[in-house]
Tab-separated table of C-alpha atoms and ligand atoms in Angstrom:
chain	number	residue	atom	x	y	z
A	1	UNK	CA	-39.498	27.610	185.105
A	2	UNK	CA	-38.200	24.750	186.649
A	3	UNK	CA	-40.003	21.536	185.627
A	4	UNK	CA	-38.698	18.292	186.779
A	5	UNK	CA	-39.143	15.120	183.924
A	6	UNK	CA	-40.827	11.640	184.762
A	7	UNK	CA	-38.568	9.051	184.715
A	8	UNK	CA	-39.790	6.785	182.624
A	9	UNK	CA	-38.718	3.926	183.800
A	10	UNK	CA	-41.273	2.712	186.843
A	11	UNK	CA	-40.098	1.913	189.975
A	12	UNK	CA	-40.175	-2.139	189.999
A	13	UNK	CA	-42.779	-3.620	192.785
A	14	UNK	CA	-41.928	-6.329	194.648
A	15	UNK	CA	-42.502	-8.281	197.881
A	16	UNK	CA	-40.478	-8.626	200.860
A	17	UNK	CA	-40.272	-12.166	200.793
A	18	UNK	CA	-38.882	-12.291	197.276
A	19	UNK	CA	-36.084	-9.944	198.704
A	20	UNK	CA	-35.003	-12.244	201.262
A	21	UNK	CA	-35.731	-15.407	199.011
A	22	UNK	CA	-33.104	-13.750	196.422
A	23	UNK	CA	-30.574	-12.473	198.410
A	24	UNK	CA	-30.176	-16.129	200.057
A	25	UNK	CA	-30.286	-17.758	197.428
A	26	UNK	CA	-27.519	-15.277	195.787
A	27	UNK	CA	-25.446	-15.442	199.019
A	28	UNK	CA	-25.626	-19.251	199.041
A	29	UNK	CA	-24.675	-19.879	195.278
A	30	UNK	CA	-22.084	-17.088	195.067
A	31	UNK	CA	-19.274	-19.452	194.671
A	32	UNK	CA	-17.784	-19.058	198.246
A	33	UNK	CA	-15.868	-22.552	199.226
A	34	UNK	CA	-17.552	-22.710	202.612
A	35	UNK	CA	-20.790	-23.708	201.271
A	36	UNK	CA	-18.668	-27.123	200.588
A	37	UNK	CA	-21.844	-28.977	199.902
A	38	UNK	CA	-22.469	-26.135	196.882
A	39	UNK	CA	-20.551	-28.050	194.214
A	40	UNK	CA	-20.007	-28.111	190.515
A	41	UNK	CA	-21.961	-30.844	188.768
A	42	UNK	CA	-20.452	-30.227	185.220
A	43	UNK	CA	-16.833	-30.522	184.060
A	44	UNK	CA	-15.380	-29.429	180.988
A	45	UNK	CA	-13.773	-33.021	179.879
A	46	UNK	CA	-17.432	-33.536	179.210
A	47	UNK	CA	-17.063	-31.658	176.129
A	48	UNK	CA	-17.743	-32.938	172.825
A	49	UNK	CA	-15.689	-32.085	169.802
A	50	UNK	CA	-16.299	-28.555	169.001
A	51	UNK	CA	-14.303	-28.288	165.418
A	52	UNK	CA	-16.365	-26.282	163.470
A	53	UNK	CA	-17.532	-24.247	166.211
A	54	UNK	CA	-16.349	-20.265	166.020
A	55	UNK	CA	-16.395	-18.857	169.591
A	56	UNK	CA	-15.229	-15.317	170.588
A	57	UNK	CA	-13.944	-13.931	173.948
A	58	UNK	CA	-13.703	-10.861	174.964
A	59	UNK	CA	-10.678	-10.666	177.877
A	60	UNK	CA	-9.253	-14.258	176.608
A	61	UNK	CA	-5.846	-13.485	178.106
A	62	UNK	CA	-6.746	-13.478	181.583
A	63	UNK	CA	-8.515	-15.050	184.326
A	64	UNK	CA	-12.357	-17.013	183.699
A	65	UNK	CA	-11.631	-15.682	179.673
A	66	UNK	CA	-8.433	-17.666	179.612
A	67	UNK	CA	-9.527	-20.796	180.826
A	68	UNK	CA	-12.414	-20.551	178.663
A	69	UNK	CA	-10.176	-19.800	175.644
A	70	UNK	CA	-8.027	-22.885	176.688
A	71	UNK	CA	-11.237	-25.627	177.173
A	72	UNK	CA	-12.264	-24.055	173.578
A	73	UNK	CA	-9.264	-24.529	172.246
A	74	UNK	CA	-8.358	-27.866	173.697
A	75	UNK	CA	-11.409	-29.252	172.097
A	76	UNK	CA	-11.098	-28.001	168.562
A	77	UNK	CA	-12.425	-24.982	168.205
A	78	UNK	CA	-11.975	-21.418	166.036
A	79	UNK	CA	-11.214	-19.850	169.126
A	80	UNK	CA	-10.552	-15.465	168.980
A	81	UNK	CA	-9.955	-13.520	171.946
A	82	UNK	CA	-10.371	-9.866	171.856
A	83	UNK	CA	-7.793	-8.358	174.242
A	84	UNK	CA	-6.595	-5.052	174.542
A	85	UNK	CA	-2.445	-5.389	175.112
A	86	UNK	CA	-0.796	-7.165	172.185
A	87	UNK	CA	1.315	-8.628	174.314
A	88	UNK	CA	-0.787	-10.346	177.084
A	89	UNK	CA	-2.700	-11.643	174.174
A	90	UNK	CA	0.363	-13.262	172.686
A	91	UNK	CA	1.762	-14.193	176.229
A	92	UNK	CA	-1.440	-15.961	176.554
A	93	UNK	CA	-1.867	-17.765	173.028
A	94	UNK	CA	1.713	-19.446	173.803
A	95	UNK	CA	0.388	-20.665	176.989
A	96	UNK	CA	-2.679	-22.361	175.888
A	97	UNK	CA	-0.929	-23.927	172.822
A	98	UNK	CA	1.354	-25.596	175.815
A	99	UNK	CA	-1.723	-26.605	177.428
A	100	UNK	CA	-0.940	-24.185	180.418
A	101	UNK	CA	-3.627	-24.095	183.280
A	102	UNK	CA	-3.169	-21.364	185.541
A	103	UNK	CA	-3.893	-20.956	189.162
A	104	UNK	CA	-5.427	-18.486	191.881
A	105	UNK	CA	-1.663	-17.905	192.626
A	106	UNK	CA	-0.590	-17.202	188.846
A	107	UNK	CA	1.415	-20.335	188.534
A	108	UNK	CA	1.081	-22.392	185.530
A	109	UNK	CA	0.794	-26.320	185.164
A	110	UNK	CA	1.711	-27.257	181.727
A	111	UNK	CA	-0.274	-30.363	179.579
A	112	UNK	CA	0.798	-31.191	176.405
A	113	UNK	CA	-2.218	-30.781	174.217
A	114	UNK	CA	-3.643	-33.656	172.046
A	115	UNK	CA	-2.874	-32.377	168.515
A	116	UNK	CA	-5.494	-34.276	166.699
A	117	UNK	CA	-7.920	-32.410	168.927
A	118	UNK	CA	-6.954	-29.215	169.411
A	119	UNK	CA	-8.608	-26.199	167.110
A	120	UNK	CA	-6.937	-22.570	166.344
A	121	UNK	CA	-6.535	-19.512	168.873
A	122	UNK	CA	-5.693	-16.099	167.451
A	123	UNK	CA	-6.497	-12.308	169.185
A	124	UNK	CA	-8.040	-9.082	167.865
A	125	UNK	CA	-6.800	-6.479	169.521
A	126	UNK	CA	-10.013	-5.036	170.831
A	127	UNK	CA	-9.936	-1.740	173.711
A	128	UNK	CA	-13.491	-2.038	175.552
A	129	UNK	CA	-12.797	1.594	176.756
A	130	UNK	CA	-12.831	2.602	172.865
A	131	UNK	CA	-15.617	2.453	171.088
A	132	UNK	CA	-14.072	2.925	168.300
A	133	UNK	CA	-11.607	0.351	168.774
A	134	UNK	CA	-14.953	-1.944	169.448
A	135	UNK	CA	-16.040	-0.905	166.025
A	136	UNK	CA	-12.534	-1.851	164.286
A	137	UNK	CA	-12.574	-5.485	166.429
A	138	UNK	CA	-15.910	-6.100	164.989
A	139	UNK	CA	-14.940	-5.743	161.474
A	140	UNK	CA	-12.242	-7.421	161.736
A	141	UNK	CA	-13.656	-10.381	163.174
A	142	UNK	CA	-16.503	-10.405	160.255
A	143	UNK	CA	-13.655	-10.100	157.992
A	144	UNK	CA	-12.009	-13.439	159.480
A	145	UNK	CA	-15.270	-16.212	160.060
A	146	UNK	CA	-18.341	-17.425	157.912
A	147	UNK	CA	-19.698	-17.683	161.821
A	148	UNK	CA	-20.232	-16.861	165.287
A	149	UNK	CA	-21.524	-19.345	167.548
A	150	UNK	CA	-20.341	-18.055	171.261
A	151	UNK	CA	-19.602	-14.725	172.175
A	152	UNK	CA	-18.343	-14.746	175.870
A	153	UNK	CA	-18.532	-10.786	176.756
A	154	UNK	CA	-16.374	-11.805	179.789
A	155	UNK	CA	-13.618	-9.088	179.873
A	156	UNK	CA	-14.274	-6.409	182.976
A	157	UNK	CA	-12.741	-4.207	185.553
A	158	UNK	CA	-14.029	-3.895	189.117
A	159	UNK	CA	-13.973	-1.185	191.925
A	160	UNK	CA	-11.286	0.912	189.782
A	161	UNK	CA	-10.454	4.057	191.046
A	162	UNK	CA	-12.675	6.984	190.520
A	163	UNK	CA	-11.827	10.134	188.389
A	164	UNK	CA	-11.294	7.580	185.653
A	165	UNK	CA	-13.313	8.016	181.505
A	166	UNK	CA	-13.083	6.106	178.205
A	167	UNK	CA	-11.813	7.437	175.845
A	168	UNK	CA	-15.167	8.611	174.544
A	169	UNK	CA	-15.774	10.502	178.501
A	170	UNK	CA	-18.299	7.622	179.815
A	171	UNK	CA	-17.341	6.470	183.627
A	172	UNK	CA	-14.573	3.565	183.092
A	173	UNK	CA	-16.783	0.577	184.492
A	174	UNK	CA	-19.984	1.742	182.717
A	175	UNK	CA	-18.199	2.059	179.929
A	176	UNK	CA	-15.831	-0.837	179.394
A	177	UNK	CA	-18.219	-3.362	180.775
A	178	UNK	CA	-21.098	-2.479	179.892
A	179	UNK	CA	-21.131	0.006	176.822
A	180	UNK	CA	-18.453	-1.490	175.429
A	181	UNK	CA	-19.775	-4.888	175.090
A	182	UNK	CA	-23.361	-3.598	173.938
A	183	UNK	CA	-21.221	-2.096	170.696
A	184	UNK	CA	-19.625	-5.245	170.538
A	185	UNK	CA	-22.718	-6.867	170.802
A	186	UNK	CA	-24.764	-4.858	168.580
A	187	UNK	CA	-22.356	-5.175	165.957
A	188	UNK	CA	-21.974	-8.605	165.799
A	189	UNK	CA	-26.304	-9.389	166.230
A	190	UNK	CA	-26.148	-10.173	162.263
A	191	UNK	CA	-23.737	-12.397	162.172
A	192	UNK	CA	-25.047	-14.417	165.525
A	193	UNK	CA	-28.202	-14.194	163.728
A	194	UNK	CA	-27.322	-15.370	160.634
A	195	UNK	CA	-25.173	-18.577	162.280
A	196	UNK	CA	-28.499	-19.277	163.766
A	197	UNK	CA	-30.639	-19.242	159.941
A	198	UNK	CA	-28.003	-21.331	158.785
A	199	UNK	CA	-28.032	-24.175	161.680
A	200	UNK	CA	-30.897	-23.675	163.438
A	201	UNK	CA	-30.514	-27.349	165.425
A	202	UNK	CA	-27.896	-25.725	167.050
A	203	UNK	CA	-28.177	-21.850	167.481
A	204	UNK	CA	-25.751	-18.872	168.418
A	205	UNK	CA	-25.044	-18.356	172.456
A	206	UNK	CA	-24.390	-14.913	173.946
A	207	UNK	CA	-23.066	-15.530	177.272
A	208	UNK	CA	-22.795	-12.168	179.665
A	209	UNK	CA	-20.153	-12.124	182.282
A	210	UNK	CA	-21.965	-10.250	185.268
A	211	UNK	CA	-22.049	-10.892	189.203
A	212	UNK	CA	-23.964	-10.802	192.211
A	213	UNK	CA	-22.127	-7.810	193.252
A	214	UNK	CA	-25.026	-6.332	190.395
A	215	UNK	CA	-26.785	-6.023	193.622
A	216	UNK	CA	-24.730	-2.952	194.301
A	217	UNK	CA	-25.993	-1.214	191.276
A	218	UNK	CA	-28.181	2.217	191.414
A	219	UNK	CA	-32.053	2.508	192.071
A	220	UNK	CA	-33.490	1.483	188.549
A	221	UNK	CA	-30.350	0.127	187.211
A	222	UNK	CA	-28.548	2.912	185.633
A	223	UNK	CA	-27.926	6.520	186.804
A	224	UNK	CA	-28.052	8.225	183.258
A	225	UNK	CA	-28.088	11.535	185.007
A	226	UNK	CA	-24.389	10.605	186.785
A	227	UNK	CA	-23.283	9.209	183.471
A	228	UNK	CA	-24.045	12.147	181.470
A	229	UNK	CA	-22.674	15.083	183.983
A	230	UNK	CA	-20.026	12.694	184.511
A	231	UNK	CA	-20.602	12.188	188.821
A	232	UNK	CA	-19.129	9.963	190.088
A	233	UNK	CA	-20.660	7.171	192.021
A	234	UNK	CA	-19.245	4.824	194.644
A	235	UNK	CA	-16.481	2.612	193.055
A	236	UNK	CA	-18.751	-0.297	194.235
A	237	UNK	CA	-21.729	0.872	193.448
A	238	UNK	CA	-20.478	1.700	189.556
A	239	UNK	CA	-18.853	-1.419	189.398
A	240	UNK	CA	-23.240	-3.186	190.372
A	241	UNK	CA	-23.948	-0.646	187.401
A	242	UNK	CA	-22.052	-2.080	185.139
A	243	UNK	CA	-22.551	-5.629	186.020
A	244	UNK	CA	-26.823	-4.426	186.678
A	245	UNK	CA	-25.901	-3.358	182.709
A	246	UNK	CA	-24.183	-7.186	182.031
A	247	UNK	CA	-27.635	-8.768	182.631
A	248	UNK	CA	-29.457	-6.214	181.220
A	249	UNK	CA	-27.487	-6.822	177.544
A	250	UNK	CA	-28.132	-10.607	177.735
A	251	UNK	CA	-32.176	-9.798	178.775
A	252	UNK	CA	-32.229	-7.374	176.311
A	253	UNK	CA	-31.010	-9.731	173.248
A	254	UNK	CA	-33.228	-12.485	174.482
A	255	UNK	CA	-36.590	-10.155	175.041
A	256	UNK	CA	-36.087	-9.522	171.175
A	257	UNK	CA	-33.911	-12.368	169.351
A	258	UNK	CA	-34.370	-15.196	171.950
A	259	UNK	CA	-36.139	-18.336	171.204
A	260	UNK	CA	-39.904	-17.759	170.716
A	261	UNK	CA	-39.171	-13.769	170.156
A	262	UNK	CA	-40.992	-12.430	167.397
A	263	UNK	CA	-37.339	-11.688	165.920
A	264	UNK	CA	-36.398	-15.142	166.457
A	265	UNK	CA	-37.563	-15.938	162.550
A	266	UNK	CA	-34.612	-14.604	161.005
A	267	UNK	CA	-32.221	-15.899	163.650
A	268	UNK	CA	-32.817	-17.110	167.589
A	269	UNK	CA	-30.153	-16.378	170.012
A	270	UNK	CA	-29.893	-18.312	173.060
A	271	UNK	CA	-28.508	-16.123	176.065
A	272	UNK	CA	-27.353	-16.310	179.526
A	273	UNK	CA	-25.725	-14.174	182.265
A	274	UNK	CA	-23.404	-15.772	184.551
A	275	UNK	CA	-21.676	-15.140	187.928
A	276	UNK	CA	-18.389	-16.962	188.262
A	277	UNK	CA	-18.182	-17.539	191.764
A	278	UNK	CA	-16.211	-15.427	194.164
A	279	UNK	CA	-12.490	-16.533	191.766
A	280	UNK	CA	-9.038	-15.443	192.151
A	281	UNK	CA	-7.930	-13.845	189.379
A	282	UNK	CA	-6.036	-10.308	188.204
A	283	UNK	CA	-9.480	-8.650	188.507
A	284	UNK	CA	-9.000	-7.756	192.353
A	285	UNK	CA	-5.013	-7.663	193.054
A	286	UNK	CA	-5.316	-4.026	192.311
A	287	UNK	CA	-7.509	-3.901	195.842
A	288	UNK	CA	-6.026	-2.940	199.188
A	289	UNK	CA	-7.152	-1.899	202.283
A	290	UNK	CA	-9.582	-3.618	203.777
A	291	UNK	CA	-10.252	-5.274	200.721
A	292	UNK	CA	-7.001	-6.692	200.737
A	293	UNK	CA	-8.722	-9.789	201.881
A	294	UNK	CA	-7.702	-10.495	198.482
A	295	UNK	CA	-4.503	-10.708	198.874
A	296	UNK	CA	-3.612	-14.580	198.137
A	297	UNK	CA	-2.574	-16.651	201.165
A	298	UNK	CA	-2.570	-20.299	201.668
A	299	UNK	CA	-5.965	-19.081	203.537
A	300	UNK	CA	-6.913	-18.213	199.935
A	301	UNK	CA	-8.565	-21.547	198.873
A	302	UNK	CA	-11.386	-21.408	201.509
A	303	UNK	CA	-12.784	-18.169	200.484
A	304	UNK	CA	-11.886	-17.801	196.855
A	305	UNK	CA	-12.156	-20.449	193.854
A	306	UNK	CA	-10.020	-21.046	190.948
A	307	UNK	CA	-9.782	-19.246	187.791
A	308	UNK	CA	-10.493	-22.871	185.866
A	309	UNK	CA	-13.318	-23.386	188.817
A	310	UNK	CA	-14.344	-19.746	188.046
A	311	UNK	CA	-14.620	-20.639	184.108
A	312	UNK	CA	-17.059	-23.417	184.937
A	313	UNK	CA	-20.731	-22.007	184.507
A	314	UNK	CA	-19.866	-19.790	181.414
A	315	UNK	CA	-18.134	-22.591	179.524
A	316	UNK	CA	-21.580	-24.998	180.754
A	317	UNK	CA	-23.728	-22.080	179.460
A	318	UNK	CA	-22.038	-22.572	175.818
A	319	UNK	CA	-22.313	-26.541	175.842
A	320	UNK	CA	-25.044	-27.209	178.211
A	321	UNK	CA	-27.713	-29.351	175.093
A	322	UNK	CA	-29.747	-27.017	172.883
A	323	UNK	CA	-33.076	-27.753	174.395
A	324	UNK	CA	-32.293	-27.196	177.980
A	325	UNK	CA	-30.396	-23.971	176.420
A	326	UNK	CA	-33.444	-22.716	174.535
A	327	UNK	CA	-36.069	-23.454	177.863
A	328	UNK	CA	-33.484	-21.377	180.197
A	329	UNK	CA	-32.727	-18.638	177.742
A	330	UNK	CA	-32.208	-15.620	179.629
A	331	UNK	CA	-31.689	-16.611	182.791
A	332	UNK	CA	-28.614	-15.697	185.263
A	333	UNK	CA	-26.308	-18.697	186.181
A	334	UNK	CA	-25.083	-18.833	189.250
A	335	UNK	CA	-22.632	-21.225	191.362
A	336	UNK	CA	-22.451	-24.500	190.100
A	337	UNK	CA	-24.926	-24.494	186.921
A	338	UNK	CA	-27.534	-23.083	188.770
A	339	UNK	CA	-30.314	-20.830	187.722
A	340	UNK	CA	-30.467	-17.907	190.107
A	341	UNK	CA	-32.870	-14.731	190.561
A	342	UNK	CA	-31.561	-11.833	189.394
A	343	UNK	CA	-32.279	-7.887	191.188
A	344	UNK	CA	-35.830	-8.363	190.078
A	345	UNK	CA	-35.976	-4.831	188.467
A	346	UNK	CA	-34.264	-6.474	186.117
A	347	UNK	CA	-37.304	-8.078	185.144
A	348	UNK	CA	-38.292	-4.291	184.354
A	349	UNK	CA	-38.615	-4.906	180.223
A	350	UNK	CA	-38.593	-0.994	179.810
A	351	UNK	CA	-35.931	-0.373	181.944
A	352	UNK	CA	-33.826	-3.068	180.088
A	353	UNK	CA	-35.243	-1.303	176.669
A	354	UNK	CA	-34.220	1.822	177.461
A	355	UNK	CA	-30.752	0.554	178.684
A	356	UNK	CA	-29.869	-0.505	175.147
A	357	UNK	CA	-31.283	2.486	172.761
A	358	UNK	CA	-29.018	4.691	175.546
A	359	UNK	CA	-26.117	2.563	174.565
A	360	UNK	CA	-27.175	2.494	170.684
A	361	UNK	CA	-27.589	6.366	171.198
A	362	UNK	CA	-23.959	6.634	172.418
A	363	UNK	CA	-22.466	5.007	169.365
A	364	UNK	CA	-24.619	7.136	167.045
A	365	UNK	CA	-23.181	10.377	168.609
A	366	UNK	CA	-19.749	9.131	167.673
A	367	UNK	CA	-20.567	8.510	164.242
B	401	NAP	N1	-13.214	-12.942	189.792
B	401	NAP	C1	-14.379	-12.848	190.394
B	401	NAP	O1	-14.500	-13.145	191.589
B	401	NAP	C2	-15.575	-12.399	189.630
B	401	NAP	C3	-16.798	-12.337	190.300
B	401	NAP	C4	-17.923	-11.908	189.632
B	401	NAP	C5	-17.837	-11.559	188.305
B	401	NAP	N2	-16.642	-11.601	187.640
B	401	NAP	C6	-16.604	-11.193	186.225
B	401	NAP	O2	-15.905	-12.138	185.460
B	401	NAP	C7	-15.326	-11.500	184.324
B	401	NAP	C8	-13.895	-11.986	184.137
B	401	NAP	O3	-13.106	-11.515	185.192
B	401	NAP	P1	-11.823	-12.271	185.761
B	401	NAP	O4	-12.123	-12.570	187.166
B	401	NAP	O5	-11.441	-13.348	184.861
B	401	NAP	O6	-10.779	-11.045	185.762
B	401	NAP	P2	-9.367	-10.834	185.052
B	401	NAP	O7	-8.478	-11.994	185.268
B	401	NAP	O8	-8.913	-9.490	185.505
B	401	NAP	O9	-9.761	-10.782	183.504
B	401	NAP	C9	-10.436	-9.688	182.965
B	401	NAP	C10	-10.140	-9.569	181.493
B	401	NAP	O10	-10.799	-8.403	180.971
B	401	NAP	C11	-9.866	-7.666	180.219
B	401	NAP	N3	-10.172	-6.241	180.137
B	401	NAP	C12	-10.292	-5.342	181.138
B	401	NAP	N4	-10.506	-4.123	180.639
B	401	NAP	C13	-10.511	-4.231	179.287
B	401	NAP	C14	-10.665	-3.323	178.210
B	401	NAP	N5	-10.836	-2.015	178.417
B	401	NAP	N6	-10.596	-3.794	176.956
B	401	NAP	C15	-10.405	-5.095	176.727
B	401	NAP	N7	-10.238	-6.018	177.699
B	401	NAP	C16	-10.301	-5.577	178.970
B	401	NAP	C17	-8.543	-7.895	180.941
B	401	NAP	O11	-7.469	-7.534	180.107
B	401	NAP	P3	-6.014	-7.152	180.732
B	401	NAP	O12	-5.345	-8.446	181.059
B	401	NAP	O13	-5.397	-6.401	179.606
B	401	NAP	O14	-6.264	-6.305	181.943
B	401	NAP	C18	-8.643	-9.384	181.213
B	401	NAP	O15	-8.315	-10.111	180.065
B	401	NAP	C19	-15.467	-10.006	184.550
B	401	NAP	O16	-16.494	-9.510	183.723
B	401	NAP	C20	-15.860	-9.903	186.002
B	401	NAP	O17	-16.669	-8.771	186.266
B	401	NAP	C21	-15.521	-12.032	188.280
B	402	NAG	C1	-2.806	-12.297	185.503
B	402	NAG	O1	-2.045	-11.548	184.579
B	402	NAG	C2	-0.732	-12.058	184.361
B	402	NAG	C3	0.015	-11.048	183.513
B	402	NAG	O2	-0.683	-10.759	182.331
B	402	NAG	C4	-0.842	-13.439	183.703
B	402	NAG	O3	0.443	-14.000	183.495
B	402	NAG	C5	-1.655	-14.357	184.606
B	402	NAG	O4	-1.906	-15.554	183.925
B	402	NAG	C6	-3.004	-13.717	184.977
B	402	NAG	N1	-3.670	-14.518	186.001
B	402	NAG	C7	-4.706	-15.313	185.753
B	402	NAG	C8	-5.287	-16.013	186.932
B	402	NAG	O5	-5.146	-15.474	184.637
């Protein structure tokens, strides 16, 4: 007999006007240059000294992650990237010791580094695709620091190619962007946790990498169904997934560990989700077609920002002062420092619950 299951996750009610108040507000803070009066209010030389602070990044070799990893650097931190090539992790560790910025057009322009200031950079080599290779990162980053103060889950993949699977069979953008990162996450919860117990005046940051193009993402979020039989959806529409799933990680950890959670005893973490901006980087040259709009001209600049402009609200989110951090916990961050509405069914708690004990199932079957 064919019976056919409740979903259990509620359909999310809302009005039209909150529709149209969030998409213009997401179209108008998305980081596109010809809203010239949308401008960043924050720059990084505003950074104190951060020696002493432990920050992790996942994708540090490329892109936002880089010039994240740099600023970090620059001003004295423990800084460890988790990358998955050896070598573009190396490539990119030589770079930032030079003090290389890099541009939307890949070119680098070199300042030597104050050496009183600067902190350490070193890589994990750390495949997002792999939960098991996750698993070994974590380790081996609880083997290396007393302390995590930032995790940047910033590494991702967009509008790949279908007919692509981790290595554990999940859809490649599900998986690396968001599945991997909850392991990641989920593994590392203790130690943010415990970094938080031990200086509570200035607690542990988990800052998602996500976009507006979330707005692309499935009725309800997630397609388990598609996930599990392994369908396929719309390259776009499994990148929103994934980046529905970004938000839902960093709503998820502050629901439960955030400040005022009931968890928040043994350990508050303070989280945000961020979109970049609309930022030239590697993650689109792959594009063509009509989305070779990408392609980098000298027409570039008006429509796209730069990776260092693109690093902006993440690197705000992990210095903006404790108590403005603590009152905006949990919100998405979009273009410049601004806090933005997310797809409201990401408001759904159970929805967001469910996303994670999915993800915490995963790992379980691999164990
Ligand atoms: N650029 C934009 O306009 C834009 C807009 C909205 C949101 N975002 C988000 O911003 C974040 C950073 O992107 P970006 O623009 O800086 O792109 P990027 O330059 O392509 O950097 C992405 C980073 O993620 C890493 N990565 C990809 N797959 C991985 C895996 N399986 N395991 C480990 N690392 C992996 C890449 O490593 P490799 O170098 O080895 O490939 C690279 O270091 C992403 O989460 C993206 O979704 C970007
Ligand atoms: C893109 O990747 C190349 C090769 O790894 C790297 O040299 C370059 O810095 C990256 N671009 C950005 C904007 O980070």
């Amino acid at each position: 007999m064919a019976t056919t299951k409740p979903s259990p996750v509620a359909p999310f009610q809302t009005t039209w006007w909150q529709w149209i108040e969030y998409y213009y507000l997401l179209m108008l803070h998305g980081g596109f240059p010809f809203f010239w009066w949308i401008r960043p209010h924050w720059k990084p030389s505003q950074m104190g000294d951060k020696r002493g602070t432990v920050v992790f990044i996942t994708g540090g070799n490329s892109g936002t992650g880089y010039e994240t990893a740099r600023e970090y650097y620059l001003h004295g931190a423990t800084v460890y990237i988790g990358c998955r090539s050896d070598q573009r992790a190396t490539d990119a560790i030589a770079r930032i010791k030079k003090g290389g910025r890099c541009n939307m057009y890949g070119e680098f322009e070199y300042e030597t580094p104050n050496a009183a200031k600067v902190g350490t950079i070193e890589y994990i080599n750390m495949d997002l695709s792999d939960l098991d290779s996750v698993e070994r990162c974590a380790n081996e980053l609880k083997g290396k620091v007393q302390r995590l103060d930032m995790l940047f889950a910033n590494a991702g993949i967009m509008a790949t190619d279908p007919g692509q699977f981790t290595k554990q069979g999940y859809p490649l953008q599900f998986g690396t962007n968001t599945l991997g990162h909850q392991r990641l996450i989920s593994l590392l919860l203790p130690l943010l946790k415990q970094t938080s117990r031990e200086t509570p005046d200035s607690p542990a940051r988990l800052i998602s990498l996500s976009s507006v193009g979330h707005v692309f993402a499935p009725r309800g979020g997630i397609n388990y169904e598609a996930i599990e039989s392994r369908t396929e959806l719309d390259k776009w529409a499994a990148y929103g997934e994934s980046k529905w799933g970004d938000i839902a990680l960093a709503n998820f950890v502050n629901t439960h560990h955030g400040p005022g959670s009931p968890n928040a005893i043994d350990g508050e973490i303070i989280t945000f989700s961020v979109h970049p901006g609309v930022v030239a980087t590697n993650l689109s040259r792959h594009l063509g077609g009509v989305e070779a709009m990408y392609k980098l001209t000298w027409l570039t600049p008006l429509y796209q920002l730069q990776p260092y402009d693109g690093a902006l609200n993440q690197i705000w989110c992990g210095e903006v002062s404790v108590a403005e951090a603590r009152r905006m916990s949990g919100s998405f961050i979009s273009c410049f420092q601004t806090q933005c509405p997310a797809r409201p069914d990401l408001k759904n708690k159970v929805a967001v619950d469910r996303m994670w004990e999915w993800c915490d199932a995963q790992a379980r079957k691999t164990e």
